[in-house]
Structures are given as structure tokens and as C-alpha cells.
CSV table of C-alpha atoms in Angstrom, one decimal:
chain,number,residue,atom,x,y,z
A,1133,MET,CA,118.2,104.0,117.0
A,1134,GLN,CA,117.6,102.2,120.3
A,1135,ILE,CA,114.2,100.7,121.0
A,1136,ASP,CA,113.2,99.1,124.3
A,1137,VAL,CA,109.8,97.5,124.9
A,1138,LEU,CA,108.4,96.8,128.3
A,1139,SER,CA,106.0,93.9,128.1
A,1140,LEU,CA,104.6,90.9,130.0
A,1141,PHE,CA,104.8,88.8,126.8
A,1142,PRO,CA,108.3,89.3,125.3
A,1143,ASN,CA,108.1,86.3,123.0
A,1144,MET,CA,105.4,88.1,121.0
A,1145,PHE,CA,108.1,90.4,119.7
A,1146,GLU,CA,110.4,87.7,118.3
A,1147,PRO,CA,108.9,87.8,114.7
A,1148,LEU,CA,110.0,91.5,114.6
A,1149,ARG,CA,113.5,90.2,114.4
A,1150,GLU,CA,112.8,88.8,110.9
A,1151,SER,CA,112.6,90.5,107.5
A,1152,MET,CA,113.2,94.3,107.4
A,1153,ILE,CA,113.8,94.9,111.1
A,1154,GLY,CA,116.1,91.9,111.2
A,1155,LYS,CA,118.1,93.5,108.4
A,1156,ALA,CA,118.2,96.7,110.4
A,1157,LEU,CA,119.6,94.8,113.4
A,1158,GLU,CA,122.2,93.1,111.2
A,1159,ARG,CA,123.3,96.4,109.8
A,1160,HIS,CA,123.5,97.9,113.3
A,1161,LEU,CA,121.0,100.6,112.3
A,1162,LEU,CA,118.8,99.5,115.2
A,1163,ASN,CA,119.3,98.0,118.7
A,1164,PHE,CA,116.1,96.3,120.0
A,1165,ASP,CA,115.5,95.0,123.5
A,1166,VAL,CA,112.4,93.6,125.1
A,1167,VAL,CA,112.1,93.7,128.9
A,1168,ASP,CA,109.7,91.4,130.8
A,1169,TYR,CA,108.7,93.7,133.6
A,1170,ARG,CA,107.2,90.8,135.5
A,1171,SER,CA,110.8,90.1,136.5
A,1172,TYR,CA,110.7,93.4,138.5
A,1173,SER,CA,107.8,92.1,140.7
A,1174,HIS,CA,108.8,91.5,144.3
A,1175,ASP,CA,105.7,89.4,145.0
A,1176,LYS,CA,106.6,85.7,145.4
A,1177,HIS,CA,103.9,84.9,142.8
A,1178,HIS,CA,105.3,87.6,140.5
A,1179,HIS,CA,102.0,89.5,140.4
A,1180,VAL,CA,102.2,92.8,138.5
A,1181,ASP,CA,98.5,93.8,139.0
A,1182,ASP,CA,96.1,94.6,141.8
A,1183,THR,CA,92.5,95.6,142.4
A,1184,PRO,CA,91.7,99.3,142.0
A,1185,TYR,CA,91.1,101.6,145.0
A,1186,GLY,CA,87.5,102.5,145.3
A,1187,GLY,CA,86.4,99.3,143.7
A,1188,GLY,CA,85.5,98.5,140.1
A,1189,ALA,CA,85.9,95.8,137.5
A,1190,GLY,CA,89.2,94.4,136.4
A,1191,MET,CA,92.8,94.7,137.6
A,1192,LEU,CA,95.3,97.5,137.3
A,1193,LEU,CA,99.0,97.3,136.6
A,1194,LYS,CA,101.0,98.2,139.7
A,1195,PRO,CA,103.5,101.0,139.5
A,1196,GLU,CA,106.5,99.3,141.0
A,1197,PRO,CA,107.4,96.8,138.2
A,1198,LEU,CA,107.2,99.4,135.5
A,1199,PHE,CA,109.0,102.1,137.4
A,1200,GLU,CA,111.8,99.7,138.2
A,1201,ALA,CA,111.9,98.4,134.6
A,1202,MET,CA,112.3,102.0,133.4
A,1203,ASP,CA,115.1,102.5,136.0
A,1204,GLY,CA,116.9,99.6,134.4
A,1205,VAL,CA,116.4,101.1,130.9
A,1206,ASN,CA,117.8,104.4,132.1
A,1207,GLN,CA,120.8,102.8,133.7
A,1208,ARG,CA,121.7,100.9,130.6
A,1209,HIS,CA,121.0,103.8,128.3
A,1210,PRO,CA,121.3,107.2,130.0
A,1211,GLY,CA,120.1,110.2,128.1
A,1212,PRO,CA,116.9,111.6,126.6
A,1213,LYS,CA,114.3,109.2,125.3
A,1214,ARG,CA,110.7,109.2,124.2
A,1215,VAL,CA,108.6,106.9,126.4
A,1216,ILE,CA,105.4,105.8,124.6
A,1217,LEU,CA,102.4,104.4,126.4
A,1218,MET,CA,100.0,102.3,124.3
A,1219,ASP,CA,96.6,103.4,125.4
A,1220,PRO,CA,93.1,103.6,123.7
A,1221,ALA,CA,92.9,107.2,125.1
A,1222,GLY,CA,96.1,108.2,123.3
A,1223,LYS,CA,96.3,110.3,120.1
A,1224,LYS,CA,95.9,108.3,116.9
A,1225,PHE,CA,99.1,107.0,115.4
A,1226,ASP,CA,99.6,108.0,111.8
A,1227,GLN,CA,102.4,108.3,109.2
A,1228,GLN,CA,103.3,111.8,110.3
A,1229,ALA,CA,103.8,110.5,113.9
A,1230,ALA,CA,105.9,107.7,112.4
A,1231,ARG,CA,108.1,110.2,110.6
A,1232,GLU,CA,108.5,112.3,113.7
A,1233,LEU,CA,109.4,109.3,115.9
A,1234,SER,CA,111.9,108.0,113.4
A,1235,GLN,CA,114.0,111.0,114.1
A,1236,GLU,CA,114.5,110.1,117.7
A,1237,ARG,CA,117.6,108.3,119.0
A,1238,HIS,CA,115.8,106.2,121.7
A,1239,LEU,CA,112.2,105.0,122.0
A,1240,VAL,CA,110.7,103.1,124.9
A,1241,PHE,CA,107.3,101.4,124.4
A,1242,ILE,CA,105.2,100.5,127.5
A,1243,CYS,CA,102.7,97.7,126.8
A,1244,GLY,CA,99.9,97.4,129.3
A,1245,HIS,CA,97.5,94.6,130.0
A,1246,TYR,CA,94.5,94.0,132.2
A,1247,GLU,CA,92.0,96.8,132.8
A,1248,GLY,CA,94.5,99.6,132.8
A,1249,TYR,CA,97.3,101.3,134.6
A,1250,ASP,CA,97.9,102.8,138.0
A,1251,GLU,CA,97.7,106.5,137.1
A,1252,ARG,CA,101.2,107.2,138.5
A,1253,ILE,CA,102.7,105.1,135.6
A,1254,ARG,CA,101.8,108.0,133.3
A,1255,THR,CA,104.5,110.2,134.9
A,1256,LEU,CA,107.1,108.0,133.2
A,1257,VAL,CA,105.6,108.8,129.8
A,1258,THR,CA,106.2,111.4,127.1
A,1259,ASP,CA,103.6,110.3,124.6
A,1260,GLU,CA,100.4,108.2,124.6
A,1261,TYR,CA,99.3,106.6,121.3
A,1262,SER,CA,96.4,104.5,120.0
A,1263,LEU,CA,95.9,102.8,116.7
A,1264,GLY,CA,92.2,103.6,116.6
A,1265,ASP,CA,88.9,103.7,118.4
A,1266,TYR,CA,88.8,100.1,119.6
A,1267,VAL,CA,90.2,98.1,122.5
A,1268,LEU,CA,92.8,95.3,122.3
A,1269,THR,CA,93.8,92.8,124.9
A,1270,GLY,CA,97.2,94.4,125.4
A,1271,GLY,CA,99.6,97.0,124.1
A,1272,GLU,CA,101.9,94.5,122.3
A,1273,LEU,CA,100.2,94.5,118.9
A,1274,PRO,CA,99.9,98.3,118.6
A,1275,ALA,CA,103.6,98.6,119.7
A,1276,MET,CA,104.6,96.2,117.0
A,1277,VAL,CA,102.7,98.1,114.4
A,1278,MET,CA,104.3,101.4,115.5
A,1279,ILE,CA,107.8,99.9,115.5
A,1280,ASP,CA,107.4,98.5,112.0
A,1281,ALA,CA,106.1,101.8,110.7
A,1282,ILE,CA,109.0,103.7,112.4
A,1283,VAL,CA,111.9,101.5,111.7
A,1284,ARG,CA,111.2,101.3,107.9
A,1285,LEU,CA,111.8,105.0,107.7
A,1286,LEU,CA,115.3,104.9,109.2
A,1287,PRO,CA,117.9,105.7,106.5
A,1288,GLY,CA,119.4,102.5,105.0
A,1289,VAL,CA,116.7,100.1,106.3
A,1290,LEU,CA,114.9,99.7,103.0
A,1291,GLY,CA,116.8,98.4,100.0
A,1292,ASN,CA,115.7,101.5,98.1
A,1293,ASP,CA,115.2,104.6,100.2
A,1294,GLU,CA,112.8,106.0,97.6
A,1295,SER,CA,110.4,103.2,98.6
A,1296,ALA,CA,109.6,105.0,101.9
A,1297,HIS,CA,109.0,108.3,100.1
A,1298,THR,CA,106.5,106.9,97.6
A,1299,ASP,CA,104.5,104.8,100.1
A,1300,SER,CA,100.9,105.7,100.7
A,1301,PHE,CA,100.5,108.7,103.1
A,1302,GLU,CA,104.0,109.9,102.6
A,1303,ASN,CA,102.8,112.8,100.4
A,1304,GLY,CA,99.4,112.9,102.0
A,1305,LEU,CA,97.9,110.7,99.3
A,1306,LEU,CA,97.3,107.0,98.8
A,1307,GLU,CA,99.9,105.2,96.6
A,1308,TYR,CA,99.2,104.8,92.9
A,1309,PRO,CA,98.5,101.3,91.4
A,1310,GLN,CA,101.6,99.3,90.5
A,1311,TYR,CA,102.2,96.5,88.1
A,1312,THR,CA,105.0,94.0,87.2
A,1313,ARG,CA,105.4,91.3,84.5
A,1314,PRO,CA,103.7,89.8,82.5
A,1315,PRO,CA,102.2,92.8,80.6
A,1316,GLU,CA,99.0,90.8,80.1
A,1317,TYR,CA,97.4,88.2,82.5
A,1318,ARG,CA,94.0,86.7,82.1
A,1319,GLY,CA,92.8,89.6,80.0
A,1320,MET,CA,94.1,92.2,82.4
A,1321,GLN,CA,96.6,94.6,80.8
A,1322,VAL,CA,99.3,96.7,82.3
A,1323,PRO,CA,98.5,100.4,81.3
A,1324,GLU,CA,100.4,101.2,78.1
A,1325,VAL,CA,101.8,104.4,79.6
A,1326,LEU,CA,103.9,102.4,82.1
A,1327,GLN,CA,105.5,100.4,79.3
A,1328,ASN,CA,106.5,103.2,76.9
A,1329,GLY,CA,109.5,104.5,78.9
A,1330,ASN,CA,108.4,108.1,78.9
A,1331,HIS,CA,109.2,109.1,82.5
A,1332,GLN,CA,107.3,112.4,82.3
A,1333,LEU,CA,104.1,110.7,81.3
A,1334,ILE,CA,104.6,107.9,83.8
A,1335,ALA,CA,105.0,110.5,86.6
A,1336,ARG,CA,101.8,112.3,85.5
A,1337,TRP,CA,99.9,109.0,85.3
A,1338,ARG,CA,101.1,108.0,88.8
A,1339,LEU,CA,100.1,111.3,90.3
A,1340,LYS,CA,96.7,111.2,88.6
A,1341,GLU,CA,96.0,107.6,89.8
A,1342,SER,CA,97.2,108.5,93.3
A,1343,LEU,CA,94.7,111.3,93.3
A,1344,ARG,CA,92.0,109.0,91.9
A,1345,ARG,CA,92.6,106.3,94.5
A,1346,THR,CA,92.6,108.9,97.3
A,1347,TYR,CA,89.5,110.6,96.0
A,1348,LEU,CA,87.6,107.3,95.8
A,1349,ARG,CA,88.8,105.6,98.9
A,1350,ARG,CA,90.0,108.3,101.4
A,1351,PRO,CA,88.5,111.7,100.2
A,1352,ASP,CA,89.1,113.1,103.7
A,1353,LEU,CA,92.9,113.1,103.0
A,1354,LEU,CA,92.4,115.6,100.2
A,1355,GLU,CA,91.1,118.1,102.7
A,1356,ARG,CA,94.4,118.1,104.5
A,1357,VAL,CA,96.9,118.0,101.6
A,1358,GLU,CA,98.4,120.9,99.8
A,1359,LEU,CA,98.1,120.4,96.0
A,1360,ASP,CA,100.0,122.5,93.4
A,1361,ASP,CA,98.2,123.8,90.3
A,1362,ALA,CA,99.1,120.7,88.2
A,1363,ALA,CA,97.8,118.3,90.8
A,1364,LYS,CA,94.6,120.4,91.2
A,1365,LYS,CA,94.1,120.2,87.4
A,1366,LEU,CA,94.5,116.4,87.5
A,1367,LEU,CA,92.1,116.1,90.4
A,1368,ARG,CA,89.5,118.0,88.4
A,1369,GLU,CA,90.0,115.5,85.5
A,1370,VAL,CA,89.6,112.6,87.9
A,1371,LYS,CA,86.4,114.0,89.3
A,1372,THR,CA,85.0,114.5,85.8
A,1373,GLU,CA,85.9,111.0,84.7
A,1374,GLU,CA,84.5,109.4,87.8
A,1375,ALA,CA,81.3,111.4,87.5
A,1376,THR,CA,80.9,110.2,83.9
A,1377,LYS,CA,81.5,106.6,85.0
A,1378,ALA,CA,78.9,106.9,87.8
A,1379,ALA,CA,76.4,108.3,85.3
A,1380,GLU,CA,77.1,105.4,82.9
A,1381,ARG,CA,76.6,102.9,85.7
A,1382,ARG,CA,73.3,104.4,86.6
A,1383,LEU,CA,72.1,104.4,83.0
A,1384,ASN,CA,73.2,100.8,82.6
A,1385,ALA,CA,71.4,99.8,85.8
A,1386,PHE,CA,68.3,101.6,84.6
A,1387,GLU,CA,68.3,99.9,81.3
A,1388,GLN,CA,68.9,96.5,82.9
A,1389,ASN,CA,66.0,97.0,85.2
A,1390,LYS,CA,63.8,98.1,82.3
A,1391,GLU,CA,64.7,94.9,80.4
A,1392,ASP,CA,64.0,92.7,83.5
A,1393,THR,CA,60.5,94.2,83.9
A,1394,ASP,CA,59.5,94.0,80.2
């Protein structure tokens, strides 16, 4: 995969060359270039922004530097590419989008700054993405998040390809709890089922705890995921168990309050 980033702050992307993405670069699974589009400014002061027509607060990115930066990308790498604009008005980036984009051969990320973009810049773009309903100073941090989420899905990037498939959100659910040695630490025990070597029981426990974590923390995800009959049965067990726990907590709280008032 080829990834190009158009940014006014190219040094922000240097940490991406470490760890997992660094290994992808070493294995030639990824080519990664960052272009400072300020270098395409023809102003003697290298301005890339200007005041908006019609007045208003803030400054807008001018079209010329980004158009010429994209011309350079297209000259170096002819062929189809997805050009992604980081924008608060874009569609929300999620794991499904990461999977889709990981299938592409070439991605270009445009990172804005200032108040916004000259509208003509959007004609360069195939996709607009946002991380959520909040505003950041620039597009660099969202682009880094997206790149990390996408690159880790490329075949051969992770040491164990199964890791990507068992991550949270990969099957529409949050990931199950995980443990390593020692089996007991400060009174906290690793569940016995994980230590007995019965892979069928382990798989059942993991699915059930994945359903439990999703039910407790992100119940909205359960509305969008297709569960088979076995998973539906486990989810019913989870709901019953959690309802029992909640009733016990209410009873304990009632008894404690009663003792305090006596």
C-alpha cells in the first residue's frame, strides 16, 4: 500500500515510523510519504491561507498549494487512489471503514488547518472522514489515527494475523477480557476456564464475556450485529446474570442505608 499525507506539519508524522508501521515499512508492505504543501506556495512568505470572500472569522486554506501538491502525488504515483479529507463534517470513521480502506492500493490524506478549506479543494477528494463530533486544531491527529487503524489490517503487518480478527469491533462486539501470568495476583484470579486447556469451553467463555462487555459498555452495538442462536442464548444468560447482580447491589445498598439510619 502507498500512503501519502499532505500536511503543514510533516514532523508530526515521524512517530508513525516506529513500532507496527515501522515494521510494515521495513517489510515493504507499506510506502509512506508526507508532503509539506507549504512548499507549493508561491507567496514569498509561503502563505497557504487567506481571508474568506464575504467576510467572516478565521482564515481558509487556499486551493493552489493543495492542488499542486496533489499534482505532484499523481505524477509520482499515477493510477487510481482514494483521497481522504479530514473534516468535522465528514462521515464518522469506524472499524468497517478501516477494513474497507485497507483493501485500497493508494490512500492520500489531506490535513487541513485554520478555519477551513476553500470549497474547490473538495473536488480533489473521494472521501471525507471525521473521528467524532468535536473539532481539533488540524487534521493531523485524525489522519494518524486512521492510518494506524488501517495499516494494522494489512496482511503480514501484525505478528499474528489472528490478532486483527479478534480485536474489538472486528465481529461487531467488544473484545473479551484477557489475562496472562501469574494466575493469581493480589487476590485477583485468572478464570479457571482459561487455565484448563479445553478450547471449546474457552471459546464459549470468550464469546460470552465479549457479549457481556458489549452489553454493559456499548449496548448500541448489539442492535447492529447478527448473532447466531448460540450467541443469542449466551446473551440471554448474560442479561439474566447482570439483572441478578443489579438486584443484589440494590438490596445491599438498601440494607446498608437501613443500618446507617438505625
